[in-house]
PDB file of C-alpha atoms and ligand atoms in Angstrom:
ATOM      1  CA  MET A 176      -0.122  -0.063   0.018  1.00  0.00           C
ATOM      2  CA  LEU A 177       1.453   3.008  -0.626  1.00  0.00           C
ATOM      3  CA  SER A 178       2.045   5.948   1.521  1.00  0.00           C
ATOM      4  CA  TRP A 179       3.576   9.211   2.135  1.00  0.00           C
ATOM      5  CA  LYS A 180       3.983  10.871   5.414  1.00  0.00           C
ATOM      6  CA  VAL A 181       3.567  15.221   5.110  1.00  0.00           C
ATOM      7  CA  GLY A 182       5.407  16.742   8.293  1.00  0.00           C
ATOM      8  CA  GLU A 183       2.846  15.510  10.474  1.00  0.00           C
ATOM      9  CA  VAL A 184       0.237  14.416   8.171  1.00  0.00           C
ATOM     10  CA  THR A 185       0.109  10.911   6.496  1.00  0.00           C
ATOM     11  CA  ILE A 186      -2.410   9.867   3.548  1.00  0.00           C
ATOM     12  CA  THR A 187      -2.096   6.854   2.731  1.00  0.00           C
ATOM     13  CA  ARG A 188      -3.617   5.442  -1.708  1.00  0.00           C
ATOM     14  CA  VAL A 189      -6.576   2.438  -0.861  1.00  0.00           C
ATOM     15  CA  VAL A 190      -7.016   1.441  -4.867  1.00  0.00           C
ATOM     16  CA  GLU A 191     -10.109   0.478  -5.816  1.00  0.00           C
ATOM     17  CA  LEU A 192      -9.689  -0.972  -9.902  1.00  0.00           C
ATOM     18  CA  GLU A 193      -6.693  -0.109 -11.949  1.00  0.00           C
ATOM     19  CA  VAL A 194      -7.144  -0.608 -15.206  1.00  0.00           C
ATOM     20  CA  PRO A 195      -4.765  -0.284 -19.016  1.00  0.00           C
ATOM     21  CA  VAL A 196      -6.961   1.975 -21.232  1.00  0.00           C
ATOM     22  CA  PRO A 197      -5.969   1.394 -24.843  1.00  0.00           C
ATOM     23  CA  TRP A 198      -6.289   3.649 -27.815  1.00  0.00           C
ATOM     24  CA  SER A 199      -8.542   3.061 -30.362  1.00  0.00           C
ATOM     25  CA  GLU A 200      -9.720   5.698 -33.446  1.00  0.00           C
ATOM     26  CA  GLU A 201     -13.405   4.777 -31.887  1.00  0.00           C
ATOM     27  CA  HIS A 202     -12.742   4.891 -29.026  1.00  0.00           C
ATOM     28  CA  ALA A 203     -10.464   6.277 -27.049  1.00  0.00           C
ATOM     29  CA  PHE A 204     -10.422   8.284 -23.235  1.00  0.00           C
ATOM     30  CA  LEU A 205      -7.423  11.423 -24.595  1.00  0.00           C
ATOM     31  CA  LYS A 206      -8.599  11.160 -28.136  1.00  0.00           C
ATOM     32  CA  GLU A 207      -4.718  12.285 -29.098  1.00  0.00           C
ATOM     33  CA  ALA A 208      -2.762  10.198 -26.403  1.00  0.00           C
ATOM     34  CA  THR A 209      -2.335   7.073 -29.483  1.00  0.00           C
ATOM     35  CA  PRO A 210       0.938   4.735 -29.132  1.00  0.00           C
ATOM     36  CA  GLU A 211       3.577   7.220 -31.536  1.00  0.00           C
ATOM     37  CA  THR A 212       2.157  10.496 -29.338  1.00  0.00           C
ATOM     38  CA  LEU A 213       2.814   8.402 -26.101  1.00  0.00           C
ATOM     39  CA  ARG A 214       6.285   6.633 -26.884  1.00  0.00           C
ATOM     40  CA  THR A 215       7.479  10.276 -27.772  1.00  0.00           C
ATOM     41  CA  MET A 216       7.196  10.829 -23.893  1.00  0.00           C
ATOM     42  CA  PRO A 217       9.395   7.410 -22.844  1.00  0.00           C
ATOM     43  CA  TRP A 218       9.063   8.415 -18.900  1.00  0.00           C
ATOM     44  CA  LEU A 219       5.843   7.847 -18.737  1.00  0.00           C
ATOM     45  CA  TYR A 220       7.206   4.030 -19.302  1.00  0.00           C
ATOM     46  CA  PRO A 221       6.493   1.495 -17.498  1.00  0.00           C
ATOM     47  CA  HIS A 222       4.298   2.992 -14.839  1.00  0.00           C
ATOM     48  CA  PHE A 223       1.867   5.141 -16.424  1.00  0.00           C
ATOM     49  CA  VAL A 224       1.916   3.874 -19.791  1.00  0.00           C
ATOM     50  CA  ARG A 225       2.426   0.045 -20.658  1.00  0.00           C
ATOM     51  CA  PRO A 226       5.248  -0.813 -22.249  1.00  0.00           C
ATOM     52  CA  GLU A 227       3.502  -4.038 -23.969  1.00  0.00           C
ATOM     53  CA  ASP A 228       0.451  -2.886 -25.646  1.00  0.00           C
ATOM     54  CA  ASP A 229       1.150   0.918 -25.349  1.00  0.00           C
ATOM     55  CA  ALA A 230      -2.308   1.591 -23.293  1.00  0.00           C
ATOM     56  CA  MET A 231      -2.301   4.208 -20.043  1.00  0.00           C
ATOM     57  CA  LEU A 232      -2.671   2.576 -17.144  1.00  0.00           C
ATOM     58  CA  LEU A 233      -5.524   3.989 -15.149  1.00  0.00           C
ATOM     59  CA  SER A 234      -6.385   3.263 -11.435  1.00  0.00           C
ATOM     60  CA  PHE A 235      -9.208   4.072  -9.362  1.00  0.00           C
ATOM     61  CA  HIS A 236      -8.127   5.099  -5.463  1.00  0.00           C
ATOM     62  CA  ALA A 237      -9.351   5.683  -2.100  1.00  0.00           C
ATOM     63  CA  LEU A 238      -6.936   9.021  -0.614  1.00  0.00           C
ATOM     64  CA  LEU A 239      -6.743   8.326   3.508  1.00  0.00           C
ATOM     65  CA  VAL A 240      -5.637  11.586   5.270  1.00  0.00           C
ATOM     66  CA  ASP A 241      -4.605  11.585   8.959  1.00  0.00           C
ATOM     67  CA  ALA A 242      -4.056  14.535  10.160  1.00  0.00           C
ATOM     68  CA  PRO A 243      -3.666  15.946  13.234  1.00  0.00           C
ATOM     69  CA  GLY A 244      -7.500  16.634  14.258  1.00  0.00           C
ATOM     70  CA  MET A 245      -8.992  15.163  11.096  1.00  0.00           C
ATOM     71  CA  ARG A 246      -8.775  11.363   9.907  1.00  0.00           C
ATOM     72  CA  LEU A 247      -9.910  12.159   5.988  1.00  0.00           C
ATOM     73  CA  VAL A 248     -11.034   9.885   2.717  1.00  0.00           C
ATOM     74  CA  VAL A 249     -10.560  11.873  -0.029  1.00  0.00           C
ATOM     75  CA  ASP A 250     -12.316  10.167  -3.228  1.00  0.00           C
ATOM     76  CA  THR A 251     -14.690   7.742  -2.700  1.00  0.00           C
ATOM     77  CA  CYS A 252     -14.158   5.166  -5.731  1.00  0.00           C
ATOM     78  CA  ILE A 253     -16.995   3.245  -8.234  1.00  0.00           C
ATOM     79  CA  GLY A 254     -18.567   1.188  -4.782  1.00  0.00           C
ATOM     80  CA  ASN A 255     -20.125  -1.873  -4.802  1.00  0.00           C
ATOM     81  CA  ASP A 256     -23.675  -3.019  -6.191  1.00  0.00           C
ATOM     82  CA  LYS A 257     -24.151  -0.157  -8.271  1.00  0.00           C
ATOM     83  CA  PRO A 258     -24.448  -1.846 -12.195  1.00  0.00           C
ATOM     84  CA  ARG A 259     -22.989   1.484 -13.581  1.00  0.00           C
ATOM     85  CA  LYS A 260     -23.110   2.144 -17.950  1.00  0.00           C
ATOM     86  CA  GLU A 261     -18.778   2.802 -17.075  1.00  0.00           C
ATOM     87  CA  LEU A 262     -18.662  -0.941 -16.597  1.00  0.00           C
ATOM     88  CA  GLY A 263     -21.512  -2.536 -19.650  1.00  0.00           C
ATOM     89  CA  MET A 264     -23.779  -2.140 -16.036  1.00  0.00           C
ATOM     90  CA  GLN A 265     -22.272  -4.895 -13.859  1.00  0.00           C
ATOM     91  CA  ALA A 266     -22.095  -4.224 -10.265  1.00  0.00           C
ATOM     92  CA  LEU A 267     -18.506  -3.956  -8.961  1.00  0.00           C
ATOM     93  CA  SER A 268     -17.996  -6.719  -5.531  1.00  0.00           C
ATOM     94  CA  THR A 269     -14.429  -5.651  -4.680  1.00  0.00           C
ATOM     95  CA  PRO A 270     -12.623  -5.796  -0.942  1.00  0.00           C
ATOM     96  CA  PHE A 271     -12.439  -2.539  -0.522  1.00  0.00           C
ATOM     97  CA  LEU A 272     -13.168  -2.052   2.528  1.00  0.00           C
ATOM     98  CA  ASP A 273     -11.104  -4.673   3.853  1.00  0.00           C
ATOM     99  CA  HIS A 274      -8.371  -2.825   2.353  1.00  0.00           C
ATOM    100  CA  MET A 275      -8.641   0.289   4.151  1.00  0.00           C
ATOM    101  CA  ARG A 276      -9.746  -1.878   7.627  1.00  0.00           C
ATOM    102  CA  ASP A 277      -5.403  -2.764   6.221  1.00  0.00           C
ATOM    103  CA  ALA A 278      -4.366   0.287   5.874  1.00  0.00           C
ATOM    104  CA  GLY A 279      -5.834   1.200   9.964  1.00  0.00           C
ATOM    105  CA  TRP A 280      -8.819   3.057   8.917  1.00  0.00           C
ATOM    106  CA  PRO A 281     -12.526   1.206   9.280  1.00  0.00           C
ATOM    107  CA  PRO A 282     -15.115   3.309   8.280  1.00  0.00           C
ATOM    108  CA  GLU A 283     -15.929   3.729  11.855  1.00  0.00           C
ATOM    109  CA  SER A 284     -13.139   5.241  12.228  1.00  0.00           C
ATOM    110  CA  VAL A 285     -13.807   8.357   9.103  1.00  0.00           C
ATOM    111  CA  GLN A 286     -13.536  11.848  10.495  1.00  0.00           C
ATOM    112  CA  ALA A 287     -14.792  13.450   7.239  1.00  0.00           C
ATOM    113  CA  VAL A 288     -15.303  12.314   3.626  1.00  0.00           C
ATOM    114  CA  VAL A 289     -14.764  14.997   0.536  1.00  0.00           C
ATOM    115  CA  CYS A 290     -15.778  14.404  -2.746  1.00  0.00           C
ATOM    116  CA  THR A 291     -13.610  16.620  -5.144  1.00  0.00           C
ATOM    117  CA  HIS A 292     -16.773  16.125  -7.649  1.00  0.00           C
ATOM    118  CA  LEU A 293     -20.036  14.862  -8.988  1.00  0.00           C
ATOM    119  CA  HIS A 294     -18.849  12.200 -10.758  1.00  0.00           C
ATOM    120  CA  VAL A 295     -19.717   8.265 -10.356  1.00  0.00           C
ATOM    121  CA  ASP A 296     -16.236   6.785  -9.315  1.00  0.00           C
ATOM    122  CA  HIS A 297     -15.871   9.442  -6.914  1.00  0.00           C
ATOM    123  CA  VAL A 298     -18.879   9.168  -5.011  1.00  0.00           C
ATOM    124  CA  GLY A 299     -18.995   5.476  -4.535  1.00  0.00           C
ATOM    125  CA  TRP A 300     -18.260   4.244  -1.675  1.00  0.00           C
ATOM    126  CA  ASN A 301     -20.407   7.298   0.207  1.00  0.00           C
ATOM    127  CA  THR A 302     -22.765   4.610   1.256  1.00  0.00           C
ATOM    128  CA  ARG A 303     -23.215   0.346   0.583  1.00  0.00           C
ATOM    129  CA  LEU A 304     -26.578  -1.487   0.786  1.00  0.00           C
ATOM    130  CA  GLU A 305     -27.278  -2.924   3.437  1.00  0.00           C
ATOM    131  CA  ASP A 306     -30.403  -5.037   4.177  1.00  0.00           C
ATOM    132  CA  GLY A 307     -31.718  -2.897   0.120  1.00  0.00           C
ATOM    133  CA  LYS A 308     -31.008   0.165   1.627  1.00  0.00           C
ATOM    134  CA  TRP A 309     -28.530   3.252   0.544  1.00  0.00           C
ATOM    135  CA  VAL A 310     -26.510   3.000   4.159  1.00  0.00           C
ATOM    136  CA  PRO A 311     -23.461   6.136   5.243  1.00  0.00           C
ATOM    137  CA  THR A 312     -20.944   4.106   4.602  1.00  0.00           C
ATOM    138  CA  PHE A 313     -19.013   6.130   7.342  1.00  0.00           C
ATOM    139  CA  PRO A 314     -21.523   6.494  10.093  1.00  0.00           C
ATOM    140  CA  ASN A 315     -19.065   9.330  12.172  1.00  0.00           C
ATOM    141  CA  ALA A 316     -17.873  10.942   9.161  1.00  0.00           C
ATOM    142  CA  ARG A 317     -18.649  14.732   8.432  1.00  0.00           C
ATOM    143  CA  TYR A 318     -19.499  14.438   4.336  1.00  0.00           C
ATOM    144  CA  LEU A 319     -18.595  17.433   3.131  1.00  0.00           C
ATOM    145  CA  ILE A 320     -20.618  17.676  -0.283  1.00  0.00           C
ATOM    146  CA  GLY A 321     -19.170  20.251  -3.435  1.00  0.00           C
ATOM    147  CA  ARG A 322     -22.609  23.043  -3.026  1.00  0.00           C
ATOM    148  CA  VAL A 323     -20.895  24.234  -7.096  1.00  0.00           C
ATOM    149  CA  ASP A 324     -20.988  20.304  -7.641  1.00  0.00           C
ATOM    150  CA  HIS A 325     -23.740  19.973  -6.431  1.00  0.00           C
ATOM    151  CA  ALA A 326     -26.583  22.758  -7.358  1.00  0.00           C
ATOM    152  CA  HIS A 327     -24.742  21.582 -10.795  1.00  0.00           C
ATOM    153  CA  TRP A 328     -25.751  17.972 -11.042  1.00  0.00           C
ATOM    154  CA  SER A 329     -28.920  18.160  -9.752  1.00  0.00           C
ATOM    155  CA  GLY A 330     -30.787  20.607 -11.703  1.00  0.00           C
ATOM    156  CA  ASN A 331     -29.400  19.006 -14.527  1.00  0.00           C
ATOM    157  CA  GLY A 332     -31.764  16.506 -15.567  1.00  0.00           C
ATOM    158  CA  ASP A 333     -29.991  12.915 -16.915  1.00  0.00           C
ATOM    159  CA  GLU A 334     -30.988  10.107 -15.613  1.00  0.00           C
ATOM    160  CA  THR A 335     -27.966   8.313 -15.004  1.00  0.00           C
ATOM    161  CA  ASP A 336     -26.481  10.842 -13.650  1.00  0.00           C
ATOM    162  CA  LEU A 337     -30.054  11.468 -11.064  1.00  0.00           C
ATOM    163  CA  GLN A 338     -28.575   7.871  -9.876  1.00  0.00           C
ATOM    164  CA  ILE A 339     -25.563   8.657  -9.355  1.00  0.00           C
ATOM    165  CA  LEU A 340     -27.090  11.497  -6.750  1.00  0.00           C
ATOM    166  CA  ALA A 341     -29.953   9.285  -5.443  1.00  0.00           C
ATOM    167  CA  ASP A 342     -27.901   5.875  -4.304  1.00  0.00           C
ATOM    168  CA  SER A 343     -24.454   8.197  -3.516  1.00  0.00           C
ATOM    169  CA  VAL A 344     -25.236  11.750  -2.329  1.00  0.00           C
ATOM    170  CA  GLN A 345     -29.060  12.237  -1.531  1.00  0.00           C
ATOM    171  CA  PRO A 346     -29.323   8.895   1.278  1.00  0.00           C
ATOM    172  CA  ILE A 347     -26.246  10.929   2.824  1.00  0.00           C
ATOM    173  CA  PHE A 348     -28.164  14.343   3.174  1.00  0.00           C
ATOM    174  CA  ASP A 349     -30.865  12.229   4.408  1.00  0.00           C
ATOM    175  CA  ALA A 350     -28.599  10.452   7.370  1.00  0.00           C
ATOM    176  CA  GLY A 351     -27.983  14.328   8.730  1.00  0.00           C
ATOM    177  CA  LEU A 352     -23.907  13.566   7.190  1.00  0.00           C
ATOM    178  CA  ALA A 353     -23.850  16.471   5.178  1.00  0.00           C
ATOM    179  CA  ASP A 354     -21.789  19.555   4.990  1.00  0.00           C
ATOM    180  CA  TYR A 355     -22.120  21.472   2.266  1.00  0.00           C
ATOM    181  CA  VAL A 356     -18.565  23.401   1.616  1.00  0.00           C
ATOM    182  CA  GLU A 357     -17.066  25.815  -0.334  1.00  0.00           C
ATOM    183  CA  MET A 358     -14.677  25.406  -3.405  1.00  0.00           C
ATOM    184  CA  ASP A 359     -11.605  27.423  -1.719  1.00  0.00           C
ATOM    185  CA  GLN A 360     -12.794  26.386   2.116  1.00  0.00           C
ATOM    186  CA  VAL A 361      -9.623  24.884   4.581  1.00  0.00           C
ATOM    187  CA  LEU A 362     -10.888  22.296   6.627  1.00  0.00           C
ATOM    188  CA  THR A 363      -8.473  22.245   8.827  1.00  0.00           C
ATOM    189  CA  PRO A 364      -4.492  24.017   9.790  1.00  0.00           C
ATOM    190  CA  GLU A 365      -3.026  21.527   7.411  1.00  0.00           C
ATOM    191  CA  ILE A 366      -6.154  21.000   4.874  1.00  0.00           C
ATOM    192  CA  ARG A 367      -7.270  23.258   2.838  1.00  0.00           C
ATOM    193  CA  LEU A 368      -9.772  23.216  -0.776  1.00  0.00           C
ATOM    194  CA  VAL A 369      -8.562  24.422  -4.627  1.00  0.00           C
ATOM    195  CA  PRO A 370     -11.175  25.228  -6.999  1.00  0.00           C
ATOM    196  CA  THR A 371      -9.459  23.311 -10.235  1.00  0.00           C
ATOM    197  CA  PRO A 372     -12.621  24.112 -12.300  1.00  0.00           C
ATOM    198  CA  GLY A 373     -13.127  22.808 -16.051  1.00  0.00           C
ATOM    199  CA  HIS A 374     -13.505  18.832 -15.565  1.00  0.00           C
ATOM    200  CA  THR A 375     -16.924  20.155 -13.212  1.00  0.00           C
ATOM    201  CA  PRO A 376     -17.899  23.116 -12.579  1.00  0.00           C
ATOM    202  CA  GLY A 377     -17.487  22.883  -8.903  1.00  0.00           C
ATOM    203  CA  HIS A 378     -13.776  21.273  -8.807  1.00  0.00           C
ATOM    204  CA  ILE A 379     -12.120  21.688  -6.366  1.00  0.00           C
ATOM    205  CA  SER A 380      -8.228  19.267  -5.456  1.00  0.00           C
ATOM    206  CA  VAL A 381      -6.585  19.123  -1.997  1.00  0.00           C
ATOM    207  CA  MET A 382      -3.432  21.103  -0.410  1.00  0.00           C
ATOM    208  CA  ILE A 383      -2.086  19.834   2.288  1.00  0.00           C
ATOM    209  CA  GLU A 384       0.715  21.946   3.914  1.00  0.00           C
ATOM    210  CA  SER A 385       2.643  20.849   7.157  1.00  0.00           C
ATOM    211  CA  LYS A 386       6.161  21.534   8.453  1.00  0.00           C
ATOM    212  CA  GLY A 387       6.643  23.587   5.313  1.00  0.00           C
ATOM    213  CA  GLU A 388       6.312  20.198   3.272  1.00  0.00           C
ATOM    214  CA  THR A 389       3.353  20.431   0.675  1.00  0.00           C
ATOM    215  CA  ALA A 390       1.091  18.162  -1.271  1.00  0.00           C
ATOM    216  CA  PHE A 391      -1.696  18.573  -3.390  1.00  0.00           C
ATOM    217  CA  ILE A 392      -4.929  15.752  -4.694  1.00  0.00           C
ATOM    218  CA  THR A 393      -4.956  16.461  -8.234  1.00  0.00           C
ATOM    219  CA  GLY A 394      -9.167  15.679  -8.166  1.00  0.00           C
ATOM    220  CA  ASP A 395      -9.638  15.003 -12.063  1.00  0.00           C
ATOM    221  CA  ALA A 396      -7.551  18.609 -12.571  1.00  0.00           C
ATOM    222  CA  LEU A 397      -6.373  15.231 -14.405  1.00  0.00           C
ATOM    223  CA  HIS A 398      -6.545  11.844 -15.278  1.00  0.00           C
ATOM    224  CA  HIS A 399      -3.427  11.114 -16.363  1.00  0.00           C
ATOM    225  CA  PRO A 400       0.196  12.012 -16.205  1.00  0.00           C
ATOM    226  CA  SER A 401       0.305  12.330 -19.533  1.00  0.00           C
ATOM    227  CA  GLN A 402      -1.406  15.362 -20.113  1.00  0.00           C
ATOM    228  CA  MET A 403       1.218  18.274 -17.355  1.00  0.00           C
ATOM    229  CA  ALA A 404       2.971  17.127 -20.762  1.00  0.00           C
ATOM    230  CA  TYR A 405      -0.283  18.140 -23.188  1.00  0.00           C
ATOM    231  CA  PRO A 406      -1.905  19.780 -21.056  1.00  0.00           C
ATOM    232  CA  ASP A 407      -4.920  20.764 -23.710  1.00  0.00           C
ATOM    233  CA  TRP A 408      -5.614  17.600 -23.702  1.00  0.00           C
ATOM    234  CA  CYS A 409      -8.982  16.845 -22.487  1.00  0.00           C
ATOM    235  CA  PRO A 410     -11.039  13.664 -22.161  1.00  0.00           C
ATOM    236  CA  SER A 411     -14.519  13.532 -23.092  1.00  0.00           C
ATOM    237  CA  VAL A 412     -15.447  14.047 -19.584  1.00  0.00           C
ATOM    238  CA  ASP A 413     -14.777  17.551 -18.510  1.00  0.00           C
ATOM    239  CA  VAL A 414     -17.359  19.492 -18.611  1.00  0.00           C
ATOM    240  CA  ASP A 415     -16.277  21.918 -20.167  1.00  0.00           C
ATOM    241  CA  PRO A 416     -13.371  21.990 -22.409  1.00  0.00           C
ATOM    242  CA  ALA A 417     -12.617  25.276 -22.700  1.00  0.00           C
ATOM    243  CA  LEU A 418     -11.833  25.966 -19.072  1.00  0.00           C
ATOM    244  CA  SER A 419      -9.818  22.704 -17.940  1.00  0.00           C
ATOM    245  CA  PRO A 420      -6.396  23.237 -19.685  1.00  0.00           C
ATOM    246  CA  ALA A 421      -6.402  26.702 -18.233  1.00  0.00           C
ATOM    247  CA  THR A 422      -6.611  24.780 -15.273  1.00  0.00           C
ATOM    248  CA  ARG A 423      -4.632  22.222 -15.743  1.00  0.00           C
ATOM    249  CA  ARG A 424      -1.041  24.989 -17.344  1.00  0.00           C
ATOM    250  CA  SER A 425      -1.923  27.673 -13.233  1.00  0.00           C
ATOM    251  CA  LEU A 426      -2.029  23.876 -11.194  1.00  0.00           C
ATOM    252  CA  LEU A 427       0.446  22.874 -12.651  1.00  0.00           C
ATOM    253  CA  ALA A 428       3.348  25.922 -12.914  1.00  0.00           C
ATOM    254  CA  GLU A 429       2.297  26.121  -8.656  1.00  0.00           C
ATOM    255  CA  ALA A 430       3.092  22.340  -8.630  1.00  0.00           C
ATOM    256  CA  GLU A 431       6.532  23.210 -10.200  1.00  0.00           C
ATOM    257  CA  SER A 432       6.971  26.196  -9.046  1.00  0.00           C
ATOM    258  CA  LYS A 433       6.280  25.094  -4.880  1.00  0.00           C
ATOM    259  CA  GLY A 434       7.943  21.997  -5.468  1.00  0.00           C
ATOM    260  CA  LEU A 435       5.371  20.143  -3.492  1.00  0.00           C
ATOM    261  CA  LEU A 436       5.087  17.003  -3.818  1.00  0.00           C
ATOM    262  CA  PHE A 437       1.892  15.917  -7.133  1.00  0.00           C
ATOM    263  CA  ILE A 438      -0.559  12.709  -6.048  1.00  0.00           C
ATOM    264  CA  GLY A 439      -2.694  11.885  -9.097  1.00  0.00           C
ATOM    265  CA  THR A 440      -5.922  10.957  -8.673  1.00  0.00           C
ATOM    266  CA  HIS A 441      -6.146   8.384 -11.270  1.00  0.00           C
ATOM    267  CA  PHE A 442      -2.150   8.113 -12.111  1.00  0.00           C
ATOM    268  CA  ALA A 443      -1.254   4.409 -11.454  1.00  0.00           C
ATOM    269  CA  GLY A 444       1.621   3.446  -9.431  1.00  0.00           C
ATOM    270  CA  PRO A 445       4.260   5.359  -7.816  1.00  0.00           C
ATOM    271  CA  THR A 446       0.788   7.521  -8.339  1.00  0.00           C
ATOM    272  CA  ALA A 447       3.417  10.431  -6.810  1.00  0.00           C
ATOM    273  CA  GLY A 448       6.250  12.848  -7.503  1.00  0.00           C
ATOM    274  CA  ARG A 449       7.001  16.952  -8.714  1.00  0.00           C
ATOM    275  CA  VAL A 450       6.287  18.227 -11.663  1.00  0.00           C
ATOM    276  CA  VAL A 451       9.406  19.461 -13.521  1.00  0.00           C
ATOM    277  CA  LYS A 452       9.271  21.508 -16.716  1.00  0.00           C
ATOM    278  CA  ASP A 453      10.189  19.035 -19.360  1.00  0.00           C
ATOM    279  CA  GLY A 454       9.908  21.895 -22.971  1.00  0.00           C
ATOM    280  CA  ALA A 455       7.653  24.293 -22.869  1.00  0.00           C
ATOM    281  CA  ASN A 456       5.261  22.161 -20.442  1.00  0.00           C
ATOM    282  CA  TRP A 457       5.631  19.862 -17.662  1.00  0.00           C
ATOM    283  CA  ARG A 458       5.831  15.794 -16.733  1.00  0.00           C
ATOM    284  CA  LEU A 459       6.351  13.905 -13.556  1.00  0.00           C
ATOM    285  CA  GLU A 460       9.298  12.692 -11.779  1.00  0.00           C
ATOM    286  CA  VAL A 461       9.056   9.548  -9.547  1.00  0.00           C
TER     287      VAL A 461
HETATM  288 ZN1  LIG B 225     -12.672  10.386 -12.506  1.00  0.00          ZN
END
């Protein structure tokens, strides 16, 4: 299990899924990320692109932030028992909660949960199925729900999005465990939210600072390290493809100038590194 120490804070990665995402003409997660283009970035291999077939590797994981006064889960993956179109309407059944327990994080010990945005792979373990009902997975936690993103998805009317809210967000409100947060909210002296809109209107990232050390959890401000070299590459899941490249450029420039530990929410292992300048843009040094 990967973990990082940032001053007095420990961040631990618990993986739900790691998947290869091969490029194809008709279906590509990043349409510009052809095998030929990926091969011009040898630093992506072997961690972030699979050498055998140039498939991009994506990880779905939660980041557990153990800070003074707050045990915070950042993003809750896809969850069990939820048939989703991204999974061909198959539901997952993974030992994710056992892996959290193995990391020293039983569900009862979680004090706060924050979702960087309300997409299907960031809210799943907010709830679990018990006797046919969706109940909060973390019964003692405050769930910090981004006000802007919640308003956006609640008003959007798309049946799939509303289903995700119904089984993974509304039960949290019904249980009285939800608190709205603003995009730049300070959670504790060590943890604050950073607005990174574009992927979704209310998308946030998480900054951790302790004892002069700093780490940054990206959320889906970028999905794959190749977007450090090509910040303009947008997956079709970016809601505002004009805004998300600008957000990526500004956060990459800041990450490089501060030399902070850059932790990717969908980056395959080793998942974190330093952002360094590479030509006009950047790459990840692991
Ligand atoms: Zn995602």
